[in-house]
Amino acid sequence: MTFPLHPICHQAIHANFTNAQLARMGDDRASLLDNPALMKFVQWVANKPPDFHAPTY
């Protein structure tokens, strides 16, 4: 299953999970947010405007 994501959110997910891990999780959003680093990112990005872009490396 695929979901539309903002590019920096997509980058953050792949920085914290392998494709195999994501495949096992399926569409379980809670499993993603159980990861402390990803949760910290989500809390940080939540207050950014919808058109916010940050460099990704």
JSON list of C-alpha atoms in Angstrom, two decimals:
[
{"chain": "A", "resi": 1, "resn": "MET", "atom": "CA", "xyz": [0.00, 0.00, 0.00]},
{"chain": "A", "resi": 2, "resn": "THR", "atom": "CA", "xyz": [1.25, 3.51, -0.71]},
{"chain": "A", "resi": 3, "resn": "PHE", "atom": "CA", "xyz": [0.37, 6.84, 0.85]},
{"chain": "A", "resi": 4, "resn": "PRO", "atom": "CA", "xyz": [1.16, 10.37, -0.32]},
{"chain": "A", "resi": 5, "resn": "LEU", "atom": "CA", "xyz": [3.83, 11.92, 1.90]},
{"chain": "A", "resi": 6, "resn": "HIS", "atom": "CA", "xyz": [5.64, 15.20, 2.04]},
{"chain": "A", "resi": 7, "resn": "PRO", "atom": "CA", "xyz": [9.24, 14.64, 0.87]},
{"chain": "A", "resi": 8, "resn": "ILE", "atom": "CA", "xyz": [10.84, 15.40, 4.25]},
{"chain": "A", "resi": 9, "resn": "CYS", "atom": "CA", "xyz": [8.42, 13.03, 5.99]},
{"chain": "A", "resi": 10, "resn": "HIS", "atom": "CA", "xyz": [9.25, 10.32, 3.45]},
{"chain": "A", "resi": 11, "resn": "GLN", "atom": "CA", "xyz": [12.96, 10.89, 4.08]},
{"chain": "A", "resi": 12, "resn": "ALA", "atom": "CA", "xyz": [12.49, 10.70, 7.87]},
{"chain": "A", "resi": 13, "resn": "ILE", "atom": "CA", "xyz": [10.60, 7.40, 7.60]},
{"chain": "A", "resi": 14, "resn": "HIS", "atom": "CA", "xyz": [13.29, 5.82, 5.43]},
{"chain": "A", "resi": 15, "resn": "ALA", "atom": "CA", "xyz": [16.01, 7.15, 7.73]},
{"chain": "A", "resi": 16, "resn": "ASN", "atom": "CA", "xyz": [14.46, 5.16, 10.57]},
{"chain": "A", "resi": 17, "resn": "PHE", "atom": "CA", "xyz": [13.12, 2.01, 8.90]},
{"chain": "A", "resi": 18, "resn": "THR", "atom": "CA", "xyz": [14.21, -0.39, 6.18]},
{"chain": "A", "resi": 19, "resn": "ASN", "atom": "CA", "xyz": [11.84, -1.27, 3.35]},
{"chain": "A", "resi": 20, "resn": "ALA", "atom": "CA", "xyz": [11.44, -4.73, 4.90]},
{"chain": "A", "resi": 21, "resn": "GLN", "atom": "CA", "xyz": [10.40, -3.22, 8.24]},
{"chain": "A", "resi": 22, "resn": "LEU", "atom": "CA", "xyz": [7.90, -0.95, 6.50]},
{"chain": "A", "resi": 23, "resn": "ALA", "atom": "CA", "xyz": [6.46, -3.90, 4.58]},
{"chain": "A", "resi": 24, "resn": "ARG", "atom": "CA", "xyz": [5.92, -5.81, 7.82]},
{"chain": "A", "resi": 25, "resn": "MET", "atom": "CA", "xyz": [4.19, -2.80, 9.42]},
{"chain": "A", "resi": 26, "resn": "GLY", "atom": "CA", "xyz": [1.79, -2.34, 6.55]},
{"chain": "A", "resi": 27, "resn": "ASP", "atom": "CA", "xyz": [-0.37, 0.72, 7.09]},
{"chain": "A", "resi": 28, "resn": "ASP", "atom": "CA", "xyz": [-0.07, 0.71, 10.89]},
{"chain": "A", "resi": 29, "resn": "ARG", "atom": "CA", "xyz": [0.66, 4.37, 11.66]},
{"chain": "A", "resi": 30, "resn": "ALA", "atom": "CA", "xyz": [1.03, 3.59, 15.37]},
{"chain": "A", "resi": 31, "resn": "SER", "atom": "CA", "xyz": [3.97, 1.30, 14.65]},
{"chain": "A", "resi": 32, "resn": "LEU", "atom": "CA", "xyz": [5.78, 4.13, 12.91]},
{"chain": "A", "resi": 33, "resn": "LEU", "atom": "CA", "xyz": [5.15, 6.49, 15.80]},
{"chain": "A", "resi": 34, "resn": "ASP", "atom": "CA", "xyz": [6.43, 3.97, 18.34]},
{"chain": "A", "resi": 35, "resn": "ASN", "atom": "CA", "xyz": [9.90, 4.85, 17.05]},
{"chain": "A", "resi": 36, "resn": "PRO", "atom": "CA", "xyz": [11.25, 7.63, 19.35]},
{"chain": "A", "resi": 37, "resn": "ALA", "atom": "CA", "xyz": [13.28, 9.34, 16.61]},
{"chain": "A", "resi": 38, "resn": "LEU", "atom": "CA", "xyz": [10.36, 9.45, 14.19]},
{"chain": "A", "resi": 39, "resn": "MET", "atom": "CA", "xyz": [8.00, 10.68, 16.92]},
{"chain": "A", "resi": 40, "resn": "LYS", "atom": "CA", "xyz": [10.44, 13.48, 17.74]},
{"chain": "A", "resi": 41, "resn": "PHE", "atom": "CA", "xyz": [10.51, 14.42, 14.04]},
{"chain": "A", "resi": 42, "resn": "VAL", "atom": "CA", "xyz": [6.69, 14.40, 13.81]},
{"chain": "A", "resi": 43, "resn": "GLN", "atom": "CA", "xyz": [6.43, 16.66, 16.85]},
{"chain": "A", "resi": 44, "resn": "TRP", "atom": "CA", "xyz": [8.99, 19.03, 15.35]},
{"chain": "A", "resi": 45, "resn": "VAL", "atom": "CA", "xyz": [7.42, 19.18, 11.88]},
{"chain": "A", "resi": 46, "resn": "ALA", "atom": "CA", "xyz": [3.83, 19.47, 13.16]},
{"chain": "A", "resi": 47, "resn": "ASN", "atom": "CA", "xyz": [4.12, 23.25, 13.60]},
{"chain": "A", "resi": 48, "resn": "LYS", "atom": "CA", "xyz": [5.68, 23.91, 10.20]},
{"chain": "A", "resi": 49, "resn": "PRO", "atom": "CA", "xyz": [3.62, 25.37, 7.35]},
{"chain": "A", "resi": 50, "resn": "PRO", "atom": "CA", "xyz": [2.33, 22.92, 4.69]},
{"chain": "A", "resi": 51, "resn": "ASP", "atom": "CA", "xyz": [4.82, 24.22, 2.12]},
{"chain": "A", "resi": 52, "resn": "PHE", "atom": "CA", "xyz": [7.80, 23.84, 4.48]},
{"chain": "A", "resi": 53, "resn": "HIS", "atom": "CA", "xyz": [10.90, 22.32, 2.92]},
{"chain": "A", "resi": 54, "resn": "ALA", "atom": "CA", "xyz": [14.16, 21.43, 4.59]},
{"chain": "A", "resi": 55, "resn": "PRO", "atom": "CA", "xyz": [17.35, 20.12, 3.05]},
{"chain": "A", "resi": 56, "resn": "THR", "atom": "CA", "xyz": [17.68, 16.36, 3.13]},
{"chain": "A", "resi": 57, "resn": "TYR", "atom": "CA", "xyz": [20.99, 14.61, 2.96]}
]
